[in-house]
Short mmCIF file of C-alpha atoms in Angstrom, two decimals:
data_model
loop_
_atom_site.label_atom_id
_atom_site.label_comp_id
_atom_site.label_asym_id
_atom_site.label_seq_id
_atom_site.Cartn_x
_atom_site.Cartn_y
_atom_site.Cartn_z
CA MET A 1 -57.15 242.76 -63.56
CA ASN A 2 -56.70 246.12 -64.88
CA ASP A 3 -54.86 244.80 -68.32
CA PRO A 4 -54.11 243.61 -65.65
CA ILE A 5 -55.15 239.70 -66.34
CA PRO A 6 -59.25 240.30 -64.46
CA THR A 7 -66.76 226.68 -81.07
CA PRO A 8 -64.67 223.15 -80.33
CA ASN A 9 -61.87 222.08 -82.36
CA PRO A 10 -63.04 219.50 -83.95
CA ALA A 11 -59.23 217.99 -84.72
CA SER A 12 -58.73 215.15 -82.32
CA ALA A 13 -55.13 214.83 -81.10
CA PRO A 14 -53.46 211.66 -82.52
CA ALA A 15 -52.91 208.50 -79.86
CA PRO A 16 -49.20 208.55 -78.44
CA THR A 17 -46.97 205.75 -79.42
CA ALA A 18 -44.13 206.12 -77.07
CA ASP A 19 -42.88 205.41 -74.14
CA ALA A 20 -40.23 207.51 -72.40
CA HIS A 21 -40.47 207.16 -68.79
CA GLN A 22 -40.65 201.91 -69.19
CA GLY A 23 -37.40 201.26 -67.22
CA LEU A 24 -36.51 204.61 -65.93
CA HIS A 25 -38.11 206.97 -62.91
CA SER A 26 -41.89 206.21 -63.91
CA GLU A 27 -43.78 202.95 -64.13
CA GLN A 28 -45.03 202.04 -67.38
CA GLY A 29 -48.43 204.17 -67.53
CA ALA A 30 -51.47 203.92 -66.67
CA LEU A 31 -54.10 201.14 -66.00
CA ARG A 32 -57.12 200.44 -67.25
CA GLY A 33 -59.56 202.96 -67.01
CA GLU A 34 -56.91 205.57 -66.07
CA HIS A 35 -56.94 209.31 -66.91
CA PRO A 36 -55.67 209.05 -70.27
CA GLY A 37 -53.16 212.97 -69.53
CA ARG A 38 -54.70 214.95 -72.34
CA ALA A 39 -58.66 215.90 -73.83
CA ALA A 40 -59.68 214.27 -76.95
CA GLN A 41 -60.99 217.44 -78.51
CA PRO A 42 -59.08 220.57 -76.92
CA VAL A 43 -60.88 223.87 -77.86
CA ILE A 44 -57.81 224.94 -78.65
CA LYS A 45 -53.93 224.04 -78.16
CA VAL A 46 -51.54 226.80 -76.70
CA ALA A 47 -48.55 227.14 -77.89
CA ASP A 48 -46.66 228.38 -74.95
CA LEU A 49 -46.62 229.79 -70.57
CA ALA A 50 -46.07 234.05 -71.90
CA TRP A 51 -46.00 235.80 -69.07
CA LEU A 52 -47.24 235.80 -65.29
CA GLU A 53 -49.24 238.11 -63.43
CA PHE A 54 -48.11 239.33 -59.69
CA THR A 55 -49.18 242.67 -57.38
CA LYS A 56 -46.25 243.87 -54.98
CA PRO A 57 -46.22 247.26 -53.14
CA ASP A 58 -42.76 247.80 -53.90
CA LEU A 59 -42.03 248.26 -57.55
CA ASP A 60 -38.28 249.06 -56.38
CA ARG A 61 -37.36 246.22 -54.51
CA ALA A 62 -38.64 243.71 -56.54
CA GLU A 63 -37.04 244.72 -60.04
CA THR A 64 -33.38 244.17 -57.71
CA PHE A 65 -34.24 241.21 -57.26
CA ALA A 66 -35.29 241.44 -60.37
CA HIS A 67 -31.93 241.92 -61.89
CA ASP A 68 -29.70 240.00 -58.82
CA PHE A 69 -31.85 237.12 -60.22
CA GLY A 70 -30.56 237.18 -64.07
CA LEU A 71 -34.05 239.55 -65.47
CA SER A 72 -34.05 242.92 -67.29
CA THR A 73 -36.70 245.13 -67.72
CA ALA A 74 -38.96 245.64 -70.76
CA ALA A 75 -40.80 248.62 -69.00
CA ARG A 76 -41.41 250.32 -66.06
CA THR A 77 -44.23 252.94 -65.16
CA ASP A 78 -45.05 254.14 -61.79
CA GLU A 79 -47.10 251.08 -61.84
CA ALA A 80 -45.91 248.48 -63.43
CA LEU A 81 -42.67 246.71 -64.44
CA HIS A 82 -42.10 244.47 -67.41
CA LEU A 83 -39.63 241.83 -66.56
CA ARG A 84 -37.71 239.42 -69.80
CA GLY A 85 -35.64 236.92 -70.39
CA ALA A 86 -33.06 237.38 -73.00
CA MET A 87 -34.49 235.18 -75.95
CA ALA A 88 -36.06 236.51 -78.29
CA GLY A 89 -40.06 237.17 -76.76
CA THR A 90 -42.43 238.32 -75.56
CA HIS A 91 -42.44 239.69 -71.27
CA CYS A 92 -42.18 236.41 -69.01
CA LEU A 93 -43.54 239.04 -65.59
CA VAL A 94 -45.66 242.31 -65.18
CA ILE A 95 -45.10 243.07 -61.39
CA ARG A 96 -47.58 245.08 -60.25
CA ARG A 97 -48.21 247.71 -57.83
CA GLY A 98 -50.39 246.48 -55.03
CA PRO A 99 -51.53 247.33 -51.34
CA SER A 100 -50.08 243.56 -50.87
CA SER A 101 -47.92 240.83 -52.28
CA ARG A 102 -49.85 238.30 -54.32
CA PHE A 103 -49.70 235.60 -57.55
CA ILE A 104 -52.58 236.72 -60.40
CA GLY A 105 -52.20 234.24 -62.78
CA PRO A 106 -50.67 233.06 -65.90
CA ALA A 107 -50.89 234.07 -69.63
CA PHE A 108 -50.46 232.06 -72.09
CA GLN A 109 -49.76 232.00 -75.95
CA ALA A 110 -51.57 231.17 -78.28
CA ALA A 111 -50.98 229.60 -81.60
CA ASP A 112 -53.16 231.78 -83.76
CA ALA A 113 -55.59 233.93 -83.78
CA ALA A 114 -58.55 232.75 -83.93
CA ASP A 115 -58.03 230.26 -81.70
CA LEU A 116 -58.53 233.03 -79.31
CA ASP A 117 -62.04 233.43 -81.12
CA ARG A 118 -62.38 230.49 -81.12
CA LEU A 119 -61.79 230.32 -77.08
CA ALA A 120 -64.50 233.01 -76.80
CA SER A 121 -67.23 231.19 -77.72
CA ALA A 122 -66.73 228.66 -76.22
CA THR A 123 -65.92 230.51 -72.99
CA GLY A 124 -69.11 232.92 -73.04
CA HIS A 125 -65.68 234.97 -73.00
CA LYS A 126 -64.76 238.19 -75.22
CA VAL A 127 -61.78 238.55 -77.36
CA ARG A 128 -59.97 242.43 -76.10
CA PRO A 129 -57.38 244.56 -76.83
CA LEU A 130 -54.37 244.66 -74.41
CA THR A 131 -53.78 248.21 -73.77
CA GLU A 132 -50.64 248.59 -72.18
CA TYR A 133 -47.15 246.91 -72.91
CA GLY A 134 -46.95 244.54 -75.68
CA GLY A 135 -49.68 245.13 -76.44
CA GLY A 136 -52.04 242.76 -78.16
CA ARG A 137 -55.76 240.59 -77.67
CA ALA A 138 -56.75 238.56 -75.05
CA VAL A 139 -58.92 236.18 -73.64
CA ASP A 140 -59.51 236.43 -69.77
CA LEU A 141 -61.06 233.02 -67.59
CA LEU A 142 -60.67 232.04 -64.52
CA ASP A 143 -59.78 228.42 -63.48
CA PRO A 144 -62.06 226.01 -61.24
CA SER A 145 -59.28 227.21 -58.50
CA GLY A 146 -60.91 230.77 -59.23
CA ILE A 147 -57.16 231.80 -60.84
CA PRO A 148 -57.98 233.78 -62.83
CA VAL A 149 -55.68 232.53 -66.79
CA ARG A 150 -54.89 234.57 -69.48
CA VAL A 151 -55.26 233.92 -73.75
CA VAL A 152 -53.25 236.31 -75.10
CA HIS A 153 -51.56 236.81 -78.99
CA GLY A 154 -50.80 239.64 -81.20
CA VAL A 155 -47.70 240.68 -78.22
CA THR A 156 -45.12 242.91 -78.97
CA GLU A 157 -42.36 240.26 -79.02
CA GLN A 158 -38.80 242.04 -78.33
CA PRO A 159 -35.15 240.55 -80.22
CA ALA A 160 -32.88 238.34 -78.95
CA GLN A 161 -30.41 239.98 -76.97
CA PRO A 162 -26.55 238.64 -76.53
CA LEU A 163 -26.81 235.29 -74.42
CA GLN A 164 -24.44 234.07 -72.15
CA GLN A 165 -22.84 230.87 -73.39
CA PRO A 166 -22.39 227.44 -72.08
CA LEU A 167 -18.68 226.74 -70.75
CA VAL A 168 -16.63 223.99 -72.77
CA LEU A 169 -15.70 221.22 -71.61
CA ASN A 170 -13.79 218.14 -71.31
CA THR A 171 -14.91 215.29 -70.21
CA GLY A 172 -13.49 211.94 -69.30
CA THR A 173 -14.01 210.51 -73.07
CA SER A 174 -13.46 213.63 -75.21
CA THR A 175 -11.44 217.11 -74.28
CA ALA A 176 -12.60 220.22 -76.50
CA ALA A 177 -10.05 221.37 -79.38
CA ALA A 178 -11.32 225.14 -76.74
CA ARG A 179 -9.87 224.30 -73.94
CA VAL A 180 -6.48 223.19 -74.10
CA ASN A 181 -3.92 225.85 -72.65
CA ALA A 182 -7.14 227.32 -71.14
CA ALA A 183 -8.15 227.65 -67.89
CA GLN A 184 -12.12 227.81 -66.87
CA ARG A 185 -13.70 230.80 -64.70
CA PRO A 186 -16.61 231.33 -65.41
CA PRO A 187 -17.99 234.71 -63.45
CA ARG A 188 -19.36 235.07 -60.69
CA GLU A 189 -22.28 237.12 -61.49
CA PRO A 190 -26.07 236.54 -62.40
CA SER A 191 -27.55 233.55 -63.61
CA GLN A 192 -28.86 235.20 -67.21
CA VAL A 193 -31.89 234.44 -67.27
CA GLN A 194 -32.97 233.65 -71.18
CA ARG A 195 -37.04 232.59 -70.73
CA LEU A 196 -39.41 231.27 -68.24
CA GLY A 197 -40.18 228.04 -68.10
CA HIS A 198 -42.82 226.99 -66.53
CA VAL A 199 -45.34 228.11 -63.25
CA VAL A 200 -46.49 225.94 -60.41
CA LEU A 201 -50.13 225.78 -58.68
CA SER A 202 -52.22 224.30 -55.41
CA THR A 203 -54.82 223.24 -56.03
CA ARG A 204 -57.76 221.69 -54.51
CA VAL A 205 -59.69 220.93 -56.35
CA PHE A 206 -56.77 219.25 -58.92
CA ARG A 207 -59.14 217.00 -61.18
CA ARG A 208 -61.40 219.80 -62.18
CA ALA A 209 -58.44 221.84 -62.95
CA LEU A 210 -56.35 219.75 -64.72
CA ASP A 211 -59.36 218.68 -66.68
CA TRP A 212 -60.02 222.01 -67.64
CA TYR A 213 -56.75 223.24 -68.76
CA LEU A 214 -56.51 219.55 -70.65
CA ARG A 215 -60.43 220.92 -72.55
CA HIS A 216 -59.62 224.45 -72.87
CA LEU A 217 -56.69 224.76 -73.33
CA GLY A 218 -55.18 221.56 -75.11
CA LEU A 219 -52.34 221.57 -72.72
CA ILE A 220 -51.48 217.38 -71.86
CA VAL A 221 -49.22 215.51 -69.13
CA SER A 222 -46.19 214.06 -69.26
CA ASP A 223 -46.23 212.71 -66.13
CA PHE A 224 -48.51 211.97 -63.25
CA LEU A 225 -47.28 211.39 -59.24
CA TYR A 226 -50.26 209.82 -56.60
CA LEU A 227 -50.53 208.89 -52.91
CA ASP A 228 -48.88 205.27 -52.23
CA GLY A 229 -51.66 203.15 -51.07
CA GLN A 230 -54.02 205.50 -52.43
CA ARG A 231 -53.33 204.78 -56.10
CA ASP A 232 -56.95 203.37 -57.54
CA ARG A 233 -58.40 207.53 -56.83
CA GLY A 234 -56.70 208.56 -59.14
CA PRO A 235 -53.46 211.31 -59.16
CA THR A 236 -52.71 214.40 -56.80
CA MET A 237 -50.08 215.63 -58.81
CA ALA A 238 -49.63 216.08 -63.01
CA PHE A 239 -46.36 217.73 -64.40
CA ILE A 240 -48.66 219.44 -67.64
CA ARG A 241 -46.39 220.70 -71.34
CA CYS A 242 -47.53 221.99 -74.37
CA ASP A 243 -49.03 219.90 -77.46
CA ARG A 244 -47.20 221.36 -80.39
CA GLY A 245 -47.35 218.43 -82.75
CA SER A 246 -43.89 216.80 -83.04
CA GLU A 247 -42.00 219.73 -82.23
CA PRO A 248 -40.63 219.10 -79.35
CA ALA A 249 -41.85 221.67 -75.71
CA ASP A 250 -40.50 221.71 -72.25
CA HIS A 251 -41.72 218.73 -70.25
CA HIS A 252 -43.50 220.58 -68.46
CA THR A 253 -45.19 224.03 -68.49
CA LEU A 254 -47.33 223.95 -65.57
CA ALA A 255 -47.59 221.98 -62.97
CA MET A 256 -50.77 220.96 -60.02
CA HIS A 257 -50.70 218.81 -57.19
CA LEU A 258 -53.60 218.24 -54.97
CA GLY A 259 -53.02 220.42 -51.73
CA PRO A 260 -54.93 222.53 -49.17
CA GLY A 261 -53.79 226.25 -50.15
CA THR A 262 -54.09 227.57 -53.65
CA GLY A 263 -52.38 229.13 -56.28
CA TYR A 264 -49.25 230.04 -57.03
CA VAL A 265 -45.99 227.29 -55.65
CA HIS A 266 -43.48 228.90 -57.94
CA SER A 267 -41.90 229.64 -60.75
CA ALA A 268 -38.92 228.70 -63.37
CA TYR A 269 -36.49 230.44 -65.59
CA GLN A 270 -33.94 228.32 -67.92
CA VAL A 271 -30.47 229.18 -67.74
CA ALA A 272 -27.33 228.20 -69.61
CA ASP A 273 -26.35 225.54 -67.63
CA LEU A 274 -24.03 224.05 -64.30
CA ASP A 275 -21.98 226.30 -64.09
CA MET A 276 -24.27 229.70 -64.72
CA LEU A 277 -27.27 227.96 -62.66
CA ALA A 278 -24.21 227.43 -59.58
CA ALA A 279 -22.53 231.73 -59.83
CA GLY A 280 -25.31 232.39 -60.31
CA GLY A 281 -26.38 231.12 -57.00
CA GLU A 282 -22.85 232.08 -55.42
CA TYR A 283 -23.73 235.85 -56.31
CA LEU A 284 -27.78 235.95 -55.48
CA ARG A 285 -26.36 234.41 -52.33
CA GLU A 286 -23.59 237.64 -51.49
CA ARG A 287 -26.19 239.40 -51.81
CA GLY A 288 -28.66 238.10 -48.91
CA TYR A 289 -31.36 236.23 -50.64
CA ARG A 290 -32.68 233.30 -49.06
CA HIS A 291 -32.11 229.33 -50.41
CA SER A 292 -35.22 227.35 -50.44
CA TRP A 293 -33.51 223.71 -52.33
CA GLY A 294 -30.86 222.43 -54.74
CA ILE A 295 -28.73 222.06 -56.47
CA GLY A 296 -30.25 218.62 -57.60
CA ARG A 297 -31.65 217.40 -61.20
CA HIS A 298 -35.32 216.78 -61.20
CA ILE A 299 -36.98 213.02 -62.06
CA GLN A 300 -39.98 214.19 -63.72
CA GLY A 301 -37.84 216.43 -65.98
CA SER A 302 -34.91 216.28 -64.83
CA GLN A 303 -33.83 219.68 -64.61
CA ILE A 304 -31.06 220.18 -62.90
CA PHE A 305 -32.24 223.50 -60.65
CA ASP A 306 -31.39 225.85 -57.65
CA TYR A 307 -35.06 227.27 -55.80
CA TRP A 308 -34.18 230.94 -53.86
CA ARG A 309 -37.05 233.40 -52.81
CA ASP A 310 -37.51 236.56 -53.30
CA PRO A 311 -37.86 239.13 -51.16
CA ASP A 312 -41.94 238.97 -50.63
CA ARG A 313 -41.08 235.19 -50.34
CA PHE A 314 -42.29 233.34 -53.96
CA MET A 315 -39.97 230.99 -54.35
CA MET A 316 -38.15 230.70 -58.36
CA GLU A 317 -36.36 228.26 -59.46
CA HIS A 318 -32.97 228.93 -61.94
CA PHE A 319 -33.50 225.55 -64.07
CA ALA A 320 -31.03 223.86 -66.42
CA ASP A 321 -31.10 220.91 -69.10
CA GLY A 322 -34.98 219.31 -69.08
CA ASP A 323 -36.62 217.40 -70.64
CA LEU A 324 -37.97 217.95 -73.96
CA PHE A 325 -41.16 215.60 -75.13
CA ASP A 326 -43.88 215.78 -79.05
CA HIS A 327 -46.81 215.08 -78.58
CA THR A 328 -46.02 211.27 -78.63
CA LEU A 329 -44.66 210.43 -75.66
CA GLU A 330 -47.23 209.11 -73.26
CA PRO A 331 -47.76 210.40 -68.91
CA GLY A 332 -45.63 208.17 -67.05
CA TRP A 333 -47.31 207.46 -63.60
CA ALA A 334 -44.92 207.39 -60.06
CA ALA A 335 -45.83 207.01 -56.59
CA MET A 336 -45.54 210.70 -55.12
CA SER A 337 -42.14 210.98 -52.86
CA ALA A 338 -40.56 213.93 -50.79
CA SER A 339 -37.23 211.50 -51.67
CA GLY A 340 -38.10 211.07 -55.48
CA LEU A 341 -38.28 214.20 -56.62
CA ALA A 342 -34.56 214.50 -57.11
CA GLN A 343 -31.61 212.19 -58.14
CA TRP A 344 -29.41 213.91 -56.75
CA GLY A 345 -28.31 216.94 -54.68
CA PRO A 346 -30.17 217.31 -50.70
CA PRO A 347 -32.56 216.53 -49.73
CA ALA A 348 -35.63 218.98 -49.80
CA THR A 349 -35.61 221.13 -47.00
CA ARG A 350 -39.90 221.62 -45.19
CA ASP A 351 -38.81 225.02 -47.16
CA PHE A 352 -39.92 223.90 -50.30
CA LEU A 353 -41.45 220.69 -49.40
CA GLY A 354 -43.66 224.16 -48.09
CA THR A 355 -44.42 221.76 -44.51
CA THR A 356 -42.98 224.30 -41.75
CA PRO A 357 -44.80 224.22 -39.16
CA SER A 358 -46.86 227.61 -38.40
CA PRO A 359 -50.60 228.74 -38.36
CA GLY A 360 -51.05 229.33 -41.80
CA VAL A 361 -50.41 225.60 -42.75
CA LEU A 362 -52.75 224.48 -40.07
CA LEU A 363 -54.91 226.63 -41.17
CA GLN A 364 -54.95 225.91 -45.34
CA ALA A 365 -55.94 222.33 -43.36
CA VAL A 366 -59.14 222.95 -41.22
CA SER A 367 -60.63 225.15 -43.77
CA ALA A 368 -59.31 222.36 -46.51
CA LEU A 369 -61.53 219.85 -44.82
CA ARG A 370 -64.71 222.21 -44.51
CA GLU A 371 -65.25 222.41 -47.52
CA ASP A 372 -66.57 220.33 -50.50
CA ASN A 373 -63.51 219.74 -52.67
CA GLU A 374 -61.33 216.53 -52.75
CA VAL A 375 -59.12 217.34 -49.84
CA ASP A 376 -59.94 214.41 -47.66
CA ARG A 377 -58.82 213.41 -43.99
CA ALA A 378 -57.13 210.37 -46.42
CA ARG A 379 -56.36 212.83 -49.00
CA LEU A 380 -54.28 214.81 -46.29
CA LEU A 381 -53.19 211.52 -44.32
CA GLY A 382 -51.28 210.56 -47.62
CA LEU A 383 -49.79 214.25 -48.78
CA MET A 384 -48.31 214.29 -45.10
CA ARG A 385 -46.85 211.21 -46.07
CA ALA A 386 -45.15 210.96 -48.91
CA LEU A 387 -43.80 214.76 -48.09
CA SER A 388 -41.93 212.83 -44.95
CA ARG A 389 -40.44 209.99 -46.97
#
């Protein structure tokens, strides 16, 4: 990437003391000897996901979809498009002009400038200035899957824009004064994106990648999923949040799962509420964009969700009302299944699950089985069974 993404902290994490999962959708927690879901002495603890980077050949088309999806343009040149949400903060997407559409990698926000120096020292990399829009400094790394990961600090943050407000609701047991003699008419317009919430990645080296993110970025696991009948082999998916101590963080900022493919699965963007999500979905539908799955409510993370494909087939999610956890929560454990992805809503589609038969899917599976990684025949069959249940 060209500005474009290209000594350990001795403080150990406090022992988790709470379990919000018990009696809900996950089992009680880890069995003896299972993955604890956090590193004892992480190098740093990132504060958030800053942005995602892509290349695309048509910036005009990318910008049109972004505006229809609810993002706004923070800056644009002939070679790069920087997009933002309405909340105060840095830009949340960077799209660079390139010969093909591809995901480059994520950038995470360091909590302190000294964290960049600590991370650079621990990894043998350098801290370098960012010279394009937003400025700041960065350390550029590669995760075990080969995905570029950037950690940044000092990037210029933009002030908040006027926000779409959640609707005032009358419930069965209470009546809002503002909803007396007042009809509810949410406009059919783009769902205003407030902020980037999370990114989901696929990897053939799940355990190595998981441990790398926990060790280097101080992320902690909210939920593990395992393959039915293979729990003794360890988890195959993790929903991972930032460790901000007693300050609550999104249930997951990063999610990863074992699979024959490597790289981007989808990214998620917060909107005000269910009505804004639904009305914005109708707006996208009227403009001919491809719907992938929704509307529903997830189990891990509890978000109300709706998934769409952009013109380059990248999957993007509108979400509202996600879980917030502090550092005391232990990981939940549950068996992976397609039906276990939502509390309510339509069944997960093949498009969302990535199970639509195609030569590309078959080629990925054959390639994964031939390489030295964590995808073997039993794992692949287990994944196929989980995605069909």
